[in-house]
C-alpha positions as YAML, in Angstrom:
chain: A
units: angstrom
residues:
- id: 1
  name: GLU
  ca: [16.22, -93.68, -85.06]
- id: 2
  name: LEU
  ca: [12.97, -94.25, -83.18]
- id: 3
  name: VAL
  ca: [14.21, -97.69, -82.12]
- id: 4
  name: ALA
  ca: [17.63, -96.31, -81.12]
- id: 5
  name: ARG
  ca: [16.02, -93.52, -79.08]
- id: 6
  name: HIS
  ca: [13.74, -96.04, -77.38]
- id: 7
  name: LEU
  ca: [16.74, -98.25, -76.49]
- id: 8
  name: HIS
  ca: [18.47, -95.19, -75.07]
- id: 9
  name: ASN
  ca: [15.45, -94.15, -72.99]
- id: 10
  name: LEU
  ca: [15.14, -97.63, -71.49]
- id: 11
  name: SER
  ca: [18.85, -97.94, -70.66]
- id: 12
  name: PRO
  ca: [20.99, -96.88, -67.69]
- id: 13
  name: ARG
  ca: [22.34, -94.14, -70.02]
- id: 14
  name: LYS
  ca: [18.95, -92.43, -70.35]
- id: 15
  name: GLU
  ca: [20.14, -89.40, -68.33]
- id: 16
  name: GLY
  ca: [22.95, -88.88, -70.84]
- id: 17
  name: PRO
  ca: [22.55, -87.29, -74.27]
- id: 18
  name: PHE
  ca: [21.13, -89.03, -77.33]
- id: 19
  name: VAL
  ca: [22.92, -87.82, -80.47]
- id: 20
  name: ALA
  ca: [22.09, -88.95, -84.01]
- id: 21
  name: VAL
  ca: [23.97, -88.47, -87.27]
- id: 22
  name: ASN
  ca: [23.28, -89.74, -90.78]
- id: 23
  name: ALA
  ca: [26.58, -90.99, -92.23]
- id: 24
  name: ALA
  ca: [25.23, -90.82, -95.78]
- id: 25
  name: ALA
  ca: [24.24, -87.15, -95.51]
- id: 26
  name: LEU
  ca: [27.75, -85.70, -95.12]
- id: 27
  name: GLN
  ca: [30.90, -85.78, -97.20]
- id: 28
  name: ASP
  ca: [33.75, -87.82, -95.75]
- id: 29
  name: ASN
  ca: [35.84, -84.91, -94.43]
- id: 30
  name: LEU
  ca: [32.80, -83.19, -92.92]
- id: 31
  name: LEU
  ca: [31.63, -86.40, -91.27]
- id: 32
  name: GLU
  ca: [35.08, -86.97, -89.76]
- id: 33
  name: SER
  ca: [35.01, -83.49, -88.24]
- id: 34
  name: GLU
  ca: [31.41, -84.00, -87.10]
- id: 35
  name: LEU
  ca: [32.21, -87.28, -85.35]
- id: 36
  name: PHE
  ca: [35.62, -86.52, -83.88]
- id: 37
  name: GLY
  ca: [35.71, -82.72, -83.76]
- id: 38
  name: HIS
  ca: [38.54, -80.52, -84.97]
- id: 39
  name: GLU
  ca: [41.18, -78.17, -83.64]
- id: 40
  name: LYS
  ca: [41.53, -74.52, -84.56]
- id: 41
  name: GLY
  ca: [43.31, -74.20, -87.89]
- id: 42
  name: ALA
  ca: [42.86, -77.87, -88.83]
- id: 43
  name: PHE
  ca: [41.47, -76.78, -92.21]
- id: 44
  name: THR
  ca: [40.28, -73.66, -93.97]
- id: 45
  name: GLY
  ca: [37.39, -72.22, -92.01]
- id: 46
  name: ALA
  ca: [38.27, -73.94, -88.72]
- id: 47
  name: VAL
  ca: [38.53, -70.65, -86.81]
- id: 48
  name: SER
  ca: [38.03, -72.33, -83.45]
- id: 49
  name: ALA
  ca: [38.19, -75.78, -81.90]
- id: 50
  name: LYS
  ca: [34.97, -77.79, -82.07]
- id: 51
  name: PRO
  ca: [34.07, -80.90, -80.09]
- id: 52
  name: GLY
  ca: [32.80, -83.86, -82.08]
- id: 53
  name: LEU
  ca: [29.75, -86.01, -81.49]
- id: 54
  name: PHE
  ca: [31.80, -88.58, -79.56]
- id: 55
  name: GLU
  ca: [32.48, -85.83, -77.02]
- id: 56
  name: ILE
  ca: [28.96, -84.39, -77.10]
- id: 57
  name: ALA
  ca: [27.38, -87.83, -76.56]
- id: 58
  name: GLU
  ca: [29.64, -88.59, -73.54]
- id: 59
  name: GLY
  ca: [27.80, -90.84, -71.09]
- id: 60
  name: GLY
  ca: [24.94, -91.36, -73.52]
- id: 61
  name: THR
  ca: [24.19, -92.87, -76.92]
- id: 62
  name: LEU
  ca: [25.52, -92.01, -80.37]
- id: 63
  name: PHE
  ca: [23.28, -93.25, -83.18]
- id: 64
  name: LEU
  ca: [25.07, -93.69, -86.52]
- id: 65
  name: ASP
  ca: [22.51, -94.03, -89.28]
- id: 66
  name: GLU
  ca: [23.46, -95.51, -92.67]
- id: 67
  name: ILE
  ca: [26.80, -96.75, -91.36]
- id: 68
  name: GLY
  ca: [27.18, -98.96, -94.44]
- id: 69
  name: ASP
  ca: [28.07, -95.80, -96.38]
- id: 70
  name: LEU
  ca: [31.18, -94.99, -94.30]
- id: 71
  name: SER
  ca: [34.44, -94.72, -96.23]
- id: 72
  name: PRO
  ca: [37.27, -97.18, -95.42]
- id: 73
  name: HIS
  ca: [39.17, -94.32, -93.71]
- id: 74
  name: LEU
  ca: [36.30, -93.56, -91.33]
- id: 75
  name: GLN
  ca: [35.62, -97.25, -90.78]
- id: 76
  name: ALA
  ca: [39.19, -97.58, -89.45]
- id: 77
  name: LYS
  ca: [38.81, -94.55, -87.18]
- id: 78
  name: LEU
  ca: [35.47, -95.80, -85.87]
- id: 79
  name: LEU
  ca: [36.92, -99.23, -85.15]
- id: 80
  name: ARG
  ca: [39.65, -97.63, -83.03]
- id: 81
  name: VAL
  ca: [37.10, -95.71, -80.97]
- id: 82
  name: LEU
  ca: [34.95, -98.80, -80.45]
- id: 83
  name: GLU
  ca: [37.92, -100.95, -79.40]
- id: 84
  name: ASN
  ca: [39.99, -98.49, -77.35]
- id: 85
  name: HIS
  ca: [37.51, -95.69, -76.54]
- id: 86
  name: GLU
  ca: [40.16, -93.28, -77.86]
- id: 87
  name: PHE
  ca: [40.26, -90.77, -80.70]
- id: 88
  name: ARG
  ca: [41.89, -87.54, -81.82]
- id: 89
  name: ARG
  ca: [40.22, -84.45, -83.17]
- id: 90
  name: VAL
  ca: [41.00, -83.58, -86.79]
- id: 91
  name: GLY
  ca: [44.28, -81.65, -86.72]
- id: 92
  name: GLY
  ca: [44.90, -82.57, -83.09]
- id: 93
  name: THR
  ca: [47.69, -84.45, -81.35]
- id: 94
  name: ARG
  ca: [46.03, -85.06, -78.00]
- id: 95
  name: THR
  ca: [44.31, -88.43, -77.49]
- id: 96
  name: LEU
  ca: [40.84, -88.09, -76.01]
- id: 97
  name: THR
  ca: [38.76, -90.82, -74.40]
- id: 98
  name: THR
  ca: [35.04, -91.38, -74.64]
- id: 99
  name: ASP
  ca: [32.35, -93.38, -72.87]
- id: 100
  name: VAL
  ca: [29.58, -93.67, -75.44]
- id: 101
  name: ARG
  ca: [27.22, -96.44, -76.47]
- id: 102
  name: VAL
  ca: [27.15, -96.67, -80.26]
- id: 103
  name: VAL
  ca: [23.99, -97.84, -81.99]
- id: 104
  name: ALA
  ca: [24.32, -98.19, -85.75]
- id: 105
  name: ALA
  ca: [21.80, -98.75, -88.54]
- id: 106
  name: SER
  ca: [21.99, -99.48, -92.24]
- id: 107
  name: HIS
  ca: [19.58, -100.28, -95.02]
- id: 108
  name: ARG
  ca: [22.36, -102.42, -96.51]
- id: 109
  name: ASP
  ca: [23.39, -105.88, -95.32]
- id: 110
  name: LEU
  ca: [26.73, -105.25, -93.57]
- id: 111
  name: GLN
  ca: [27.62, -108.94, -93.54]
- id: 112
  name: VAL
  ca: [27.29, -109.11, -97.32]
- id: 113
  name: LEU
  ca: [29.25, -105.86, -97.69]
- id: 114
  name: SER
  ca: [32.05, -107.25, -95.51]
- id: 115
  name: GLN
  ca: [32.16, -110.46, -97.57]
- id: 116
  name: GLU
  ca: [32.45, -108.32, -100.71]
- id: 117
  name: GLY
  ca: [35.30, -106.31, -99.18]
- id: 118
  name: LEU
  ca: [33.25, -103.09, -99.03]
- id: 119
  name: PHE
  ca: [32.98, -102.97, -95.24]
- id: 120
  name: ARG
  ca: [35.68, -103.88, -92.72]
- id: 121
  name: GLU
  ca: [35.05, -107.37, -91.38]
- id: 122
  name: ASP
  ca: [36.51, -106.50, -87.96]
- id: 123
  name: LEU
  ca: [34.23, -103.46, -87.69]
- id: 124
  name: TYR
  ca: [31.24, -105.57, -88.72]
- id: 125
  name: TYR
  ca: [31.93, -108.07, -85.93]
- id: 126
  name: ARG
  ca: [32.51, -105.25, -83.44]
- id: 127
  name: LEU
  ca: [29.18, -103.64, -84.33]
- id: 128
  name: SER
  ca: [27.17, -106.83, -84.55]
- id: 129
  name: ALA
  ca: [27.67, -107.89, -80.93]
- id: 130
  name: LEU
  ca: [23.89, -107.46, -80.72]
- id: 131
  name: SER
  ca: [21.81, -107.11, -83.88]
- id: 132
  name: LEU
  ca: [18.18, -106.10, -84.17]
- id: 133
  name: ARG
  ca: [16.29, -106.37, -87.42]
- id: 134
  name: THR
  ca: [13.67, -103.71, -87.77]
- id: 135
  name: PRO
  ca: [11.19, -105.04, -90.32]
- id: 136
  name: PRO
  ca: [10.05, -102.64, -93.05]
- id: 137
  name: LEU
  ca: [6.82, -100.79, -92.42]
- id: 138
  name: ARG
  ca: [4.95, -102.95, -94.94]
- id: 139
  name: GLU
  ca: [5.60, -105.95, -92.65]
- id: 140
  name: ARG
  ca: [4.23, -104.21, -89.55]
- id: 141
  name: THR
  ca: [1.18, -102.35, -90.77]
- id: 142
  name: VAL
  ca: [-0.42, -102.73, -87.34]
- id: 143
  name: ASP
  ca: [1.96, -99.96, -86.20]
- id: 144
  name: ILE
  ca: [0.82, -97.45, -88.81]
- id: 145
  name: PRO
  ca: [-2.14, -95.91, -86.88]
- id: 146
  name: ASP
  ca: [0.05, -95.45, -83.79]
- id: 147
  name: LEU
  ca: [2.85, -93.91, -85.86]
- id: 148
  name: ILE
  ca: [0.39, -91.55, -87.53]
- id: 149
  name: ALA
  ca: [-0.91, -90.44, -84.12]
- id: 150
  name: TYR
  ca: [2.68, -89.99, -82.91]
- id: 151
  name: PHE
  ca: [3.64, -87.88, -85.93]
- id: 152
  name: LEU
  ca: [0.45, -85.79, -85.69]
- id: 153
  name: ALA
  ca: [1.30, -84.97, -82.08]
- id: 154
  name: GLN
  ca: [4.92, -84.27, -83.00]
- id: 155
  name: LEU
  ca: [3.79, -81.89, -85.76]
- id: 156
  name: GLY
  ca: [1.43, -79.96, -83.47]
- id: 157
  name: ALA
  ca: [-1.84, -81.51, -84.68]
- id: 158
  name: PRO
  ca: [-2.66, -84.13, -82.00]
- id: 159
  name: GLY
  ca: [-6.42, -83.73, -82.45]
- id: 160
  name: ARG
  ca: [-6.40, -84.29, -86.21]
- id: 161
  name: ARG
  ca: [-8.61, -87.27, -87.13]
- id: 162
  name: VAL
  ca: [-8.15, -89.72, -90.00]
- id: 163
  name: GLU
  ca: [-11.32, -91.19, -91.50]
- id: 164
  name: GLU
  ca: [-11.51, -94.97, -91.57]
- id: 165
  name: LYS
  ca: [-11.27, -95.25, -95.38]
- id: 166
  name: ALA
  ca: [-8.26, -92.94, -95.43]
- id: 167
  name: MET
  ca: [-6.61, -94.97, -92.66]
- id: 168
  name: GLN
  ca: [-7.28, -98.19, -94.58]
- id: 169
  name: ALA
  ca: [-5.60, -96.68, -97.65]
- id: 170
  name: LEU
  ca: [-2.60, -95.60, -95.56]
- id: 171
  name: VAL
  ca: [-2.29, -99.06, -94.01]
- id: 172
  name: ALA
  ca: [-2.58, -100.74, -97.44]
- id: 173
  name: HIS
  ca: [0.23, -98.63, -98.97]
- id: 174
  name: ALA
  ca: [3.59, -100.45, -99.43]
- id: 175
  name: TRP
  ca: [5.70, -97.60, -97.91]
- id: 176
  name: PRO
  ca: [8.94, -98.22, -99.80]
- id: 177
  name: GLY
  ca: [10.43, -95.26, -97.91]
- id: 178
  name: ASN
  ca: [9.42, -96.83, -94.57]
- id: 179
  name: VAL
  ca: [8.82, -94.60, -91.54]
- id: 180
  name: ARG
  ca: [10.45, -91.55, -93.15]
- id: 181
  name: GLU
  ca: [7.96, -91.73, -96.02]
- id: 182
  name: LEU
  ca: [5.06, -92.10, -93.59]
- id: 183
  name: ARG
  ca: [6.22, -89.07, -91.59]
- id: 184
  name: ASN
  ca: [6.53, -87.06, -94.80]
- id: 185
  name: CYS
  ca: [2.98, -88.07, -95.75]
- id: 186
  name: VAL
  ca: [1.61, -87.08, -92.34]
- id: 187
  name: GLU
  ca: [3.44, -83.75, -92.58]
- id: 188
  name: ARG
  ca: [1.74, -83.06, -95.93]
- id: 189
  name: LEU
  ca: [-1.63, -83.95, -94.37]
- id: 190
  name: VAL
  ca: [-1.01, -81.44, -91.59]
- id: 191
  name: ILE
  ca: [0.01, -78.73, -94.08]
- id: 192
  name: LEU
  ca: [-3.11, -79.35, -96.20]
- id: 193
  name: GLY
  ca: [-5.14, -78.92, -93.04]
- id: 194
  name: SER
  ca: [-8.26, -81.03, -93.65]
- id: 195
  name: ASP
  ca: [-9.90, -82.43, -90.52]
- id: 196
  name: PRO
  ca: [-10.80, -85.19, -90.64]
- id: 197
  name: VAL
  ca: [-8.34, -86.50, -93.22]
- id: 198
  name: LYS
  ca: [-10.36, -88.05, -96.05]
- id: 199
  name: LEU
  ca: [-9.66, -89.89, -99.28]
- id: 200
  name: ALA
  ca: [-9.76, -87.49, -102.21]
...
């Protein structure tokens, strides 16, 4: 998401909205409504019409995280939007248009998934017009001190210091959870409140 946001901020679309959604975090029917919106009465609890993220991100960037987890049904709907810039809200009959840049990410290899029949090949080729590989944190440990400083500022503790031995331990860690794990660790350090941060 940090990379996607940076791409957005450096693009001609930077004045437009940046909207992010994790495809793996929502059930299929909820994700469909989240992406495309729904009309009043489309399902139980739909007491009013709701715009989807393709409408909310108009003129900007929509970041789809963990796109490899999309169901075949949503893959087909996403392909239509990417190819024709058209979609319908859930329960709707009116065709809407959108002007959105889509940036997608996955921890899974989409090419392998498409070869195995688990991800639409046409959607893979549509999404992979430009691919960027973000190496795991363990392969770019030089970024860890800067990321820690960024997260400390984001969490309201920009002056918090990290002792050299503690920083060395943080840099030496494998970080299997990548940047999310590092952010979680920094958040715990802020909650614990020691300044400077030391090795126990």
